[in-house]
Amino acid sequence: MAFDFACPDWVEKLERGQTPIADLPLDAEAADRAVQVFNRLRLPDVIGQPSLAEGAGEWIRDVVRAVFGSMSTSSLVPEVRQVGEVFILVPKKNAKTTSAAAIALTFMLLNKRRNADLLVIGPTQKISDVAFGQARDMIDADPEGFLQKRFHVQDHKKQIKCRVTGAKLMVRTFGMDVLTGAKPVFALIDEIHLLGTVPYAADVIRQIRGGMMPFPEALLVMITTQSDHPPAGVFKTELQYARGVRDGLITERVRMLPVLYEFPEAMQTAEHKPWQDPAYWHMVTPNLGRSITLEKLLDGFTRAKQDGIGELIAWATQHLNVEIGLALHSNRWVGADFWLAARDVSLTGLDQLIERSEVAVVGIDGGGADDLLGLNVTGRCRETRQWLSWSHAWCHPVALQRRQENIATMHDFEARGQLTICSHPSEDHAGVCDIVAKLQDAGLLPEAAAIGLDPAGVAALVDELSAVGIAPEQMVAVGQGYRLSSAIWGMERKLMDGTYRHCGQEIMAWCIGNARSEQRGNAVLITKEAAGKGKIDPLIAAFNAFTLMSRNPTAAGSGRFEYTGM
């Protein structure tokens, strides 16, 4: 019988202090037996080394019940685990790593397969060592000596071997060379949010899943906190899948149990920030009163508020699982505070902008072959006079080769249609020309100052724009650096008063998260927060377009131009 993992009342369960998982048709006897094994393990780093029966929260026992009580039998396969995967999102200081180690040992104690391989995987050597240390110390903490007799701990190998079945629990650091070809019956991946920027992470997890296929009782557990940057790569993919299962949007052939301790989206995005009220914190801290207390959370919260919004957001992501759409830091651009609220949900793309606008201008910014080429179209709504913004970017394969930490992020933007990874050298310029020609064909571009360009290195693009009928007077150089100050300040103001609206594109939120504001005398500069890694070209393109729209342009009227290529 297939399990239904949807949990439509997850918010109400969090409010009541219950585990936000569906009610499953479990084998009560098997579930209770597993909980008894789990409860006998001890907390090695707590004074007195209490058993998990005393020190663990009920939430993690609910997970143990679901995992070990979900075995079903048939005439063809004797035992199949219906909960084949678990995705746990829980804040720091909620005994996350300890719980992971305890689940691994419980699985090993109940395992029947001889010479099975079990893996505990961390994104870094340090995290891997912590997980191994917790499992090892739990064995040493057994007062009756049963676990010491059952298991042979090999510190130098970071390995624990069961003397009864020959099964081995091995600790590994996440990497293609380490995990390729692995065939584990159990795998636990700790802190998967740190793998969001690892370009090969999805391939490795795919291989782990593939290696588990021969074992019907196999179990994959992913346990993590929220990321302190916008979710990306494999972390974003797995998190979105878990949310889809929880919300009942994904139902076909599901074997993942989502255990997500997070506030509903409305609480996270509301302008008055209800998540800052300590009265709600119990919803996302299942170990409250055990490994973490409200007093400690309040101390950290108060200090973070004193240190500025950047520190507050970083604290909230780690201790309350608040997901950020922008990586807000202490020297962020002021407009970042208003960007998310400025989204126009009815503005879904360039076609809607063209349909609603009486005039439009284009901003373009880009660097070398290993950089992004950013384009922004800013239109003025014929009815509301609001400014409407849409962006796109292009990058060449060399940019991914040199900035491999961005590969997963770039492919995510490409899948969303917000970025093009070029297959030939002139594809970016051709794409720019197609968009500009479309605006010219719609009669939205002004007769002069319609396209704002960074004056550096645009000769080839100017030639190609000319080839599609763009007049020289329609292309203007926009001063960069401190000369963009008026556009930067102007956009801040229009974002704040609600007269600048955008499509809510993730690529722009990412760029704004990468942007650093610098005061230079009476001017302000927007630069990269992290050299090379964090791109901001589409944002600079938006400032270029803003500069032209600030001149209150009038559309020239319709024309007929078609890009034929250079």
Coordinates of C-alpha atoms in Angstrom, one line a residue:
M1 CA 0.0 0.0 0.0
A2 CA 1.4 3.4 -1.0
F3 CA 1.8 5.9 1.7
D4 CA 0.3 9.4 1.5
F5 CA 2.9 11.8 2.8
A6 CA 0.9 15.0 2.3
C7 CA 0.3 17.0 5.5
P8 CA -2.1 19.9 4.7
D9 CA -2.4 20.8 8.3
W10 CA 1.3 21.2 8.9
V11 CA 1.0 24.8 10.1
E12 CA -1.6 23.9 12.7
K13 CA 0.6 21.0 13.9
L14 CA 3.5 23.4 14.3
E15 CA 1.3 25.7 16.3
R16 CA 0.3 22.9 18.6
G17 CA 3.9 21.7 19.0
Q18 CA 3.3 18.5 17.0
T19 CA 5.6 17.0 14.4
P20 CA 4.6 18.4 11.0
I21 CA 4.2 15.0 9.2
A22 CA 1.3 13.0 7.9
D23 CA -0.5 10.3 9.9
L24 CA 0.9 7.1 8.3
P25 CA -0.4 3.5 8.5
L26 CA 2.7 2.2 10.4
D27 CA 3.5 -1.2 11.8
A28 CA 3.1 -0.2 15.5
E29 CA 5.1 -3.2 16.8
A30 CA 8.1 -2.5 14.5
A31 CA 7.9 1.3 15.2
D32 CA 7.8 0.8 19.0
R33 CA 10.7 -1.7 18.8
A34 CA 12.8 0.9 17.0
V35 CA 11.9 3.6 19.4
Q36 CA 13.0 1.4 22.3
V37 CA 16.4 0.9 20.7
F38 CA 16.7 4.6 20.0
N39 CA 15.7 5.6 23.5
R40 CA 18.4 3.4 25.1
L41 CA 21.2 5.4 23.3
R42 CA 22.7 8.1 25.4
L43 CA 23.6 11.8 24.9
P44 CA 27.4 11.7 25.2
D45 CA 28.0 15.4 25.4
V46 CA 25.4 16.2 28.1
I47 CA 26.3 16.2 31.8
G48 CA 25.2 12.8 33.3
Q49 CA 24.8 11.3 29.8
P50 CA 21.0 10.9 29.9
S51 CA 19.3 8.4 27.6
L52 CA 17.5 9.7 24.6
A53 CA 14.3 8.6 26.3
E54 CA 14.9 11.6 28.6
G55 CA 16.9 14.0 26.4
A56 CA 15.5 13.7 22.9
G57 CA 12.4 15.5 21.7
E58 CA 9.3 13.6 20.7
W59 CA 9.7 15.0 17.2
I60 CA 12.7 12.8 16.4
R61 CA 11.0 9.7 17.9
D62 CA 8.1 10.4 15.4
V63 CA 10.7 10.2 12.6
V64 CA 12.1 7.0 14.0
R65 CA 8.6 5.5 14.2
A66 CA 7.9 6.5 10.6
V67 CA 11.2 5.1 9.2
F68 CA 11.2 1.8 11.0
G69 CA 7.4 1.2 11.1
S70 CA 7.0 1.5 7.3
M71 CA 8.3 -1.9 6.3
S72 CA 5.8 -3.8 4.1
T73 CA 5.9 -7.3 2.8
S74 CA 4.8 -9.0 -0.4
S75 CA 5.1 -12.3 -2.1
L76 CA 7.9 -11.0 -4.3
V77 CA 9.9 -8.8 -1.9
P78 CA 10.0 -9.8 1.8
E79 CA 10.6 -6.3 3.1
V80 CA 10.2 -2.9 1.4
R81 CA 10.6 0.3 3.3
Q82 CA 7.8 2.7 2.3
V83 CA 9.6 5.7 3.9
G84 CA 12.7 5.3 1.8
E85 CA 13.8 8.9 2.3
V86 CA 13.5 11.6 4.9
F87 CA 14.2 15.3 4.4
I88 CA 14.6 17.1 7.8
L89 CA 14.8 20.9 7.9
V90 CA 15.4 21.9 11.5
P91 CA 17.2 25.0 13.0
K92 CA 20.6 24.8 14.7
K93 CA 20.9 23.7 18.3
N94 CA 18.0 21.3 18.0
A95 CA 20.3 18.2 18.4
K96 CA 20.4 17.8 14.7
T97 CA 23.7 16.0 14.3
T98 CA 23.2 14.0 17.5
S99 CA 19.8 12.9 16.2
A100 CA 21.4 11.9 12.9
A101 CA 24.0 9.8 14.6
A102 CA 21.4 8.1 16.8
I103 CA 19.3 7.2 13.7
A104 CA 22.4 5.7 12.0
L105 CA 23.1 3.6 15.1
T106 CA 19.5 2.5 15.4
F107 CA 19.5 1.5 11.8
M108 CA 22.7 -0.5 12.3
L109 CA 21.3 -2.3 15.4
L110 CA 18.2 -3.3 13.5
N111 CA 19.9 -4.1 10.2
K112 CA 19.6 -7.7 9.0
R113 CA 21.7 -7.5 5.9
R114 CA 25.2 -9.0 6.2
N115 CA 28.2 -6.9 5.3
A116 CA 26.0 -3.9 4.5
D117 CA 27.6 -0.5 4.0
L118 CA 26.1 2.5 5.9
L119 CA 27.3 6.0 5.2
V120 CA 27.3 9.2 7.2
I121 CA 28.2 12.0 4.8
G122 CA 29.2 15.6 5.6
P123 CA 29.9 18.4 3.2
T124 CA 33.2 19.1 4.9
Q125 CA 35.7 17.0 6.8
K126 CA 34.9 18.9 10.0
I127 CA 31.2 18.2 9.8
S128 CA 31.9 14.5 9.0
D129 CA 34.1 14.2 12.0
V130 CA 31.5 15.7 14.3
A131 CA 28.9 13.1 13.2
F132 CA 31.4 10.3 13.6
G133 CA 32.3 11.5 17.1
Q134 CA 28.7 11.5 18.2
A135 CA 28.1 8.0 17.0
R136 CA 31.4 6.8 18.6
D137 CA 30.7 8.5 21.9
M138 CA 27.2 7.1 22.1
I139 CA 28.8 3.6 21.9
D140 CA 31.3 4.5 24.6
A141 CA 28.5 5.9 26.8
D142 CA 26.5 2.7 27.1
P143 CA 26.7 1.9 30.8
E144 CA 26.0 -1.8 30.3
G145 CA 28.8 -2.3 27.8
F146 CA 26.5 -3.9 25.2
L147 CA 27.3 -1.5 22.4
Q148 CA 31.0 -1.8 23.1
K149 CA 30.8 -5.5 22.6
R150 CA 28.5 -5.2 19.5
F151 CA 30.6 -2.6 17.7
H152 CA 34.3 -2.3 16.8
V153 CA 35.1 1.4 16.5
Q154 CA 38.1 2.2 14.3
D155 CA 39.0 5.8 14.8
H156 CA 41.8 5.9 12.3
K157 CA 39.4 4.7 9.6
K158 CA 36.4 6.7 10.8
Q159 CA 34.5 3.5 10.7
I160 CA 32.3 1.5 13.0
K161 CA 31.8 -2.3 12.3
C162 CA 29.1 -4.5 13.7
R163 CA 30.5 -7.8 15.0
V164 CA 27.2 -9.6 14.4
T165 CA 26.4 -8.8 10.8
G166 CA 29.7 -7.4 9.5
A167 CA 27.9 -4.2 8.5
K168 CA 30.1 -1.1 8.5
L169 CA 29.1 2.5 9.3
M170 CA 31.6 4.7 7.5
V171 CA 31.9 8.5 7.6
R172 CA 32.7 10.2 4.4
T173 CA 33.2 13.7 3.1
F174 CA 31.0 14.7 0.2
G175 CA 32.9 14.3 -3.1
M176 CA 32.6 12.7 -6.5
D177 CA 35.8 10.7 -6.0
V178 CA 34.8 9.4 -2.6
L179 CA 31.2 8.4 -3.2
T180 CA 31.2 7.3 -6.9
G181 CA 30.2 3.6 -7.0
A182 CA 29.0 3.5 -3.4
K183 CA 26.2 1.0 -2.7
P184 CA 24.9 1.9 0.7
V185 CA 21.9 0.4 2.4
F186 CA 21.8 3.5 4.6
A187 CA 23.1 7.0 3.9
L188 CA 22.7 10.2 6.0
I189 CA 23.7 13.5 4.4
D190 CA 24.3 16.2 7.0
E191 CA 24.0 20.0 6.3
I192 CA 22.9 19.6 2.7
H193 CA 22.3 23.4 2.5
L194 CA 26.1 23.7 2.2
L195 CA 26.1 21.7 -1.0
G196 CA 24.0 24.3 -2.8
T197 CA 27.0 25.8 -4.6
V198 CA 28.7 22.4 -5.3
P199 CA 28.4 21.9 -9.0
Y200 CA 28.5 18.1 -8.9
A201 CA 26.3 17.6 -5.9
A202 CA 23.2 16.5 -7.8
D203 CA 25.3 13.9 -9.7
V204 CA 26.7 12.5 -6.4
I205 CA 23.2 12.3 -4.8
R206 CA 21.9 10.6 -7.9
Q207 CA 24.7 8.0 -7.6
I208 CA 23.9 7.4 -4.0
R209 CA 20.2 6.8 -4.8
G210 CA 21.2 4.6 -7.7
G211 CA 23.5 2.6 -5.4
M212 CA 20.6 2.0 -3.0
M213 CA 18.2 0.6 -5.7
P214 CA 19.1 -3.1 -5.1
F215 CA 18.2 -2.9 -1.4
P216 CA 14.4 -2.6 -0.7
E217 CA 15.0 -1.7 2.9
A218 CA 17.4 1.2 2.0
L219 CA 17.1 4.6 3.7
L220 CA 18.4 8.0 2.7
V221 CA 18.2 10.7 5.3
M222 CA 19.0 14.4 4.6
I223 CA 19.1 16.7 7.6
T224 CA 19.9 20.4 7.4
T225 CA 19.3 23.9 8.6
Q226 CA 18.2 26.7 6.2
S227 CA 20.9 28.4 4.1
D228 CA 22.1 31.8 5.0
H229 CA 22.1 32.6 1.3
P230 CA 19.2 32.2 -1.1
P231 CA 18.7 28.4 -1.6
A232 CA 20.4 27.1 -4.7
G233 CA 21.5 24.0 -6.5
V234 CA 20.7 20.6 -5.0
F235 CA 19.6 22.0 -1.7
K236 CA 16.9 24.1 -3.4
T237 CA 15.8 21.2 -5.6
E238 CA 15.5 18.8 -2.6
L239 CA 13.8 21.4 -0.4
Q240 CA 11.2 22.3 -3.1
Y241 CA 10.5 18.6 -3.7
A242 CA 10.0 18.1 0.0
R243 CA 7.6 21.0 0.2
G244 CA 5.7 19.7 -2.8
V245 CA 5.2 16.4 -1.1
R246 CA 4.2 18.0 2.2
D247 CA 1.7 20.3 0.4
G248 CA 0.2 17.4 -1.7
L249 CA 1.4 18.8 -5.0
I250 CA 3.7 15.8 -5.6
T251 CA 2.0 12.5 -5.1
E252 CA 3.2 10.0 -7.8
R253 CA 5.6 7.3 -6.6
V254 CA 6.6 9.3 -3.5
R255 CA 8.9 7.7 -0.8
M256 CA 10.1 10.8 0.9
L257 CA 8.9 11.9 4.3
P258 CA 9.2 15.7 4.6
V259 CA 9.9 17.0 8.1
L260 CA 10.1 20.7 7.7
Y261 CA 10.3 23.1 10.6
E262 CA 9.7 26.4 9.0
F263 CA 7.2 29.3 9.2
P264 CA 4.5 29.5 6.5
E265 CA 5.5 31.8 3.7
A266 CA 3.1 34.6 4.7
M267 CA 4.9 34.9 8.1
Q268 CA 8.3 35.0 6.5
T269 CA 7.5 37.6 3.9
A270 CA 5.1 39.9 5.7
E271 CA 6.3 43.5 6.1
H272 CA 5.9 43.5 9.9
K273 CA 8.0 40.3 10.2
P274 CA 5.9 38.3 12.6
W275 CA 8.7 35.7 12.8
Q276 CA 10.5 38.2 15.1
D277 CA 7.9 37.6 17.8
P278 CA 9.3 35.0 20.3
A279 CA 5.7 33.8 20.8
Y280 CA 6.0 32.0 17.5
W281 CA 9.5 30.5 17.9
H282 CA 8.2 27.3 19.5
M283 CA 6.8 26.4 16.0
V284 CA 10.2 25.8 14.5
T285 CA 12.3 24.7 17.5
P286 CA 11.2 21.2 18.4
N287 CA 13.9 20.7 21.0
L288 CA 13.0 23.9 22.9
G289 CA 13.6 23.3 26.6
R290 CA 16.2 20.6 25.9
S291 CA 19.2 21.4 23.8
I292 CA 18.0 25.0 23.3
T293 CA 16.1 27.4 25.6
L294 CA 14.1 30.5 24.9
E295 CA 16.5 32.6 26.9
K296 CA 19.4 31.6 24.7
L297 CA 17.4 32.4 21.6
L298 CA 16.5 35.8 23.0
D299 CA 20.1 36.5 23.8
G300 CA 21.2 35.7 20.2
F301 CA 18.3 37.6 18.7
T302 CA 19.0 40.8 20.8
R303 CA 22.7 40.7 19.9
A304 CA 21.9 40.2 16.2
K305 CA 19.5 43.2 16.1
Q306 CA 22.1 45.4 17.7
D307 CA 24.6 44.3 15.0
G308 CA 22.4 45.3 12.1
I309 CA 19.9 43.8 9.7
G310 CA 22.5 41.7 8.0
E311 CA 23.3 39.9 11.2
L312 CA 19.7 39.6 12.2
I313 CA 18.8 37.9 8.9
A314 CA 21.8 35.5 9.2
W315 CA 20.7 34.6 12.7
A316 CA 17.1 34.1 11.6
T317 CA 18.1 31.7 8.8
Q318 CA 20.1 29.5 11.2
H319 CA 18.0 29.6 14.3
L320 CA 14.5 30.0 13.0
N321 CA 14.8 28.6 9.4
V322 CA 13.7 31.9 7.9
E323 CA 14.4 31.6 4.2
I324 CA 15.8 34.7 2.6
G325 CA 15.2 35.8 -1.0
L326 CA 18.1 38.2 -0.7
A327 CA 21.4 37.7 1.0
L328 CA 21.1 40.8 3.1
H329 CA 24.4 41.9 4.6
S330 CA 25.5 44.8 6.8
N331 CA 26.7 46.9 3.8
R332 CA 23.9 46.0 1.5
W333 CA 22.2 48.3 -1.0
V334 CA 19.3 50.1 0.7
G335 CA 17.0 49.2 -2.1
A336 CA 17.4 45.5 -1.1
D337 CA 15.1 46.2 1.9
F338 CA 12.2 47.0 -0.4
W339 CA 12.9 44.7 -3.4
L340 CA 10.8 41.7 -2.4
A341 CA 7.7 43.8 -1.6
A342 CA 8.0 45.6 -5.0
R343 CA 7.1 42.4 -7.0
D344 CA 4.1 42.7 -9.3
V345 CA 2.6 39.2 -9.5
S346 CA 0.7 40.1 -12.6
L347 CA 3.9 41.0 -14.4
T348 CA 5.1 37.6 -15.5
G349 CA 7.5 38.4 -18.4
L350 CA 8.5 40.7 -21.2
D351 CA 5.3 40.2 -23.1
Q352 CA 3.2 41.6 -20.2
L353 CA 5.6 44.5 -19.9
I354 CA 5.2 45.3 -23.6
E355 CA 1.4 45.1 -23.4
R356 CA 1.1 47.4 -20.4
S357 CA 3.8 50.0 -21.3
E358 CA 3.6 53.3 -23.3
V359 CA 7.3 53.5 -23.6
A360 CA 10.3 51.3 -22.7
V361 CA 14.1 51.7 -22.5
V362 CA 16.9 49.1 -22.3
G363 CA 19.9 48.9 -20.0
I364 CA 22.8 46.7 -20.8
D365 CA 25.9 45.8 -18.8
G366 CA 28.5 43.1 -19.2
G367 CA 32.1 42.3 -18.8
G368 CA 34.4 39.8 -20.4
A369 CA 33.8 36.2 -21.6
D370 CA 33.9 34.9 -18.0
D371 CA 31.3 37.4 -16.8
L372 CA 27.5 37.8 -17.2
L373 CA 25.9 40.0 -19.9
G374 CA 22.9 41.6 -18.2
L375 CA 20.0 43.3 -19.9
N376 CA 17.1 45.1 -18.3
V377 CA 13.9 46.5 -19.9
T378 CA 12.1 49.2 -18.0
G379 CA 8.7 50.3 -19.2
R380 CA 6.3 53.0 -18.0
C381 CA 2.8 51.7 -17.5
R382 CA 0.3 53.7 -19.6
E383 CA -2.4 53.4 -16.9
T384 CA -0.6 53.8 -13.6
R385 CA 2.6 55.5 -14.7
Q386 CA 4.5 52.9 -12.6
W387 CA 7.8 51.7 -13.9
L388 CA 7.9 48.1 -14.8
S389 CA 11.1 46.1 -14.8
W390 CA 12.2 42.8 -16.5
S391 CA 15.7 41.3 -16.8
H392 CA 17.6 38.6 -18.6
A393 CA 21.3 37.5 -18.6
W394 CA 23.6 35.5 -20.7
C395 CA 26.9 33.7 -19.8
H396 CA 29.4 31.7 -21.7
P397 CA 30.7 28.2 -20.7
V398 CA 34.0 29.7 -19.8
A399 CA 32.3 31.6 -17.0
L400 CA 31.1 28.3 -15.5
Q401 CA 34.5 26.7 -15.8
R402 CA 36.2 29.5 -14.0
R403 CA 33.5 30.1 -11.4
Q404 CA 32.4 26.5 -10.6
E405 CA 30.8 27.6 -7.3
N406 CA 28.2 29.3 -9.5
I407 CA 27.4 26.4 -11.8
A408 CA 24.3 25.1 -9.9
T409 CA 23.0 28.6 -9.5
M410 CA 23.4 29.4 -13.2
H411 CA 21.7 26.2 -14.3
D412 CA 18.8 27.0 -11.9
F413 CA 18.4 30.4 -13.5
E414 CA 18.6 28.8 -17.0
A415 CA 15.8 26.4 -16.1
R416 CA 13.6 29.3 -15.0
G417 CA 14.2 31.1 -18.3
Q418 CA 16.0 34.0 -16.7
L419 CA 19.5 33.2 -18.1
T420 CA 20.9 31.8 -21.3
I421 CA 24.1 29.7 -21.2
C422 CA 25.4 30.4 -24.7
S423 CA 26.2 27.6 -27.1
H424 CA 28.2 29.8 -29.5
P425 CA 30.2 33.1 -29.0
S426 CA 27.6 35.5 -30.5
E427 CA 24.5 34.0 -28.9
D428 CA 24.4 36.7 -26.2
H429 CA 24.6 39.6 -28.6
A430 CA 22.0 37.9 -30.9
G431 CA 19.7 37.5 -27.8
V432 CA 20.0 41.2 -26.9
C433 CA 19.3 42.2 -30.5
D434 CA 16.2 40.0 -30.6
I435 CA 14.8 41.7 -27.5
V436 CA 15.6 45.2 -28.7
A437 CA 14.1 44.5 -32.1
K438 CA 10.9 43.3 -30.4
L439 CA 10.6 46.5 -28.4
Q440 CA 11.3 48.6 -31.5
D441 CA 8.8 46.6 -33.5
A442 CA 6.2 47.3 -30.8
G443 CA 6.9 51.0 -31.1
L444 CA 8.0 51.4 -27.5
L445 CA 11.6 52.7 -27.9
P446 CA 12.3 56.5 -27.9
E447 CA 13.9 58.2 -30.9
A448 CA 16.9 59.1 -28.8
A449 CA 18.5 57.6 -25.6
A450 CA 16.6 54.3 -25.9
I451 CA 19.4 51.9 -25.0
G452 CA 21.9 52.6 -22.2
L453 CA 25.2 50.9 -22.4
D454 CA 28.3 50.6 -20.2
P455 CA 30.8 52.4 -22.5
A456 CA 33.5 49.9 -22.0
G457 CA 33.9 47.1 -24.5
V458 CA 30.6 47.5 -26.4
A459 CA 31.8 48.1 -29.9
A460 CA 30.7 44.7 -31.3
L461 CA 27.3 45.0 -29.7
V462 CA 26.8 48.6 -31.1
D463 CA 27.5 47.2 -34.6
E464 CA 25.0 44.5 -34.2
L465 CA 22.3 46.8 -32.8
S466 CA 22.9 49.1 -35.8
A467 CA 22.3 46.1 -38.1
V468 CA 18.8 45.6 -36.7
G469 CA 17.9 49.3 -37.3
I470 CA 18.8 51.0 -34.1
A471 CA 19.9 54.5 -34.9
P472 CA 23.1 55.9 -33.3
E473 CA 21.2 58.5 -31.3
Q474 CA 19.2 55.7 -29.7
M475 CA 22.3 54.2 -28.2
V476 CA 24.0 56.2 -25.4
A477 CA 26.8 55.6 -23.0
V478 CA 25.7 55.7 -19.3
G479 CA 28.4 56.8 -16.9
Q480 CA 29.4 54.1 -14.4
G481 CA 30.7 54.0 -10.9
Y482 CA 29.8 57.1 -8.9
R483 CA 28.0 58.5 -12.0
L484 CA 25.2 56.0 -11.3
S485 CA 24.5 57.5 -7.9
S486 CA 21.3 59.3 -9.0
A487 CA 19.9 56.1 -10.5
I488 CA 20.8 54.2 -7.3
W489 CA 19.1 56.7 -5.1
G490 CA 16.2 57.1 -7.4
M491 CA 15.5 53.4 -7.6
E492 CA 15.6 53.2 -3.8
R493 CA 13.0 55.9 -3.6
K494 CA 10.7 54.3 -6.2
L495 CA 11.0 50.9 -4.6
M496 CA 10.1 52.4 -1.3
D497 CA 7.0 54.3 -2.5
G498 CA 5.8 51.4 -4.7
T499 CA 6.2 53.1 -8.1
Y500 CA 8.9 50.7 -9.3
R501 CA 7.6 47.2 -9.9
H502 CA 9.4 44.1 -11.2
C503 CA 8.7 40.5 -12.2
G504 CA 10.1 38.9 -9.0
Q505 CA 12.9 37.1 -10.9
E506 CA 15.2 35.0 -8.7
I507 CA 18.3 36.1 -10.7
M508 CA 17.7 39.8 -9.7
A509 CA 17.2 38.8 -6.1
W510 CA 20.5 37.0 -6.3
C511 CA 22.3 39.9 -7.9
I512 CA 20.9 42.3 -5.3
G513 CA 22.1 39.9 -2.6
N514 CA 25.6 40.1 -4.1
A515 CA 25.6 43.9 -4.2
R516 CA 27.6 46.0 -1.7
S517 CA 27.0 49.7 -1.2
E518 CA 30.0 52.0 -0.7
Q519 CA 29.8 55.6 0.2
R520 CA 32.4 57.8 -1.7
G521 CA 32.1 61.4 -0.6
N522 CA 28.7 62.5 -1.7
A523 CA 28.3 59.6 -4.1
V524 CA 27.4 56.0 -3.7
L525 CA 28.8 53.0 -5.5
I526 CA 27.3 49.5 -6.0
T527 CA 30.0 46.9 -6.2
K528 CA 30.3 43.1 -5.8
E529 CA 30.1 41.7 -2.3
A530 CA 32.4 38.8 -3.3
A531 CA 34.8 39.4 -6.2
G532 CA 34.3 37.0 -9.1
K533 CA 31.7 34.8 -7.4
G534 CA 28.8 37.1 -6.9
K535 CA 27.5 38.7 -10.2
I536 CA 25.6 42.0 -10.3
D537 CA 25.5 42.8 -14.0
P538 CA 21.7 42.6 -14.4
L539 CA 21.3 45.0 -11.5
I540 CA 23.8 47.5 -13.1
A541 CA 21.8 47.1 -16.4
A542 CA 18.7 48.0 -14.4
F543 CA 20.4 51.2 -13.1
N544 CA 21.4 52.0 -16.7
A545 CA 17.8 51.7 -17.8
F546 CA 16.6 53.7 -14.8
T547 CA 18.9 56.5 -15.9
L548 CA 17.2 56.7 -19.3
M549 CA 13.7 56.4 -18.0
S550 CA 14.4 59.3 -15.6
R551 CA 14.6 61.5 -18.6
N552 CA 10.9 61.1 -19.1
P553 CA 11.1 59.7 -22.7
T554 CA 8.4 59.4 -25.3
A555 CA 8.0 56.4 -27.6
A556 CA 8.9 57.0 -31.2
G557 CA 6.1 54.9 -32.6
S558 CA 6.0 51.5 -34.3
G559 CA 8.7 50.3 -36.7
R560 CA 9.4 47.1 -38.5
F561 CA 12.8 45.6 -37.8
E562 CA 14.0 42.0 -37.9
Y563 CA 17.3 40.6 -36.6
T564 CA 19.0 38.5 -39.3
G565 CA 22.3 37.8 -37.5
M566 CA 25.8 39.0 -38.1

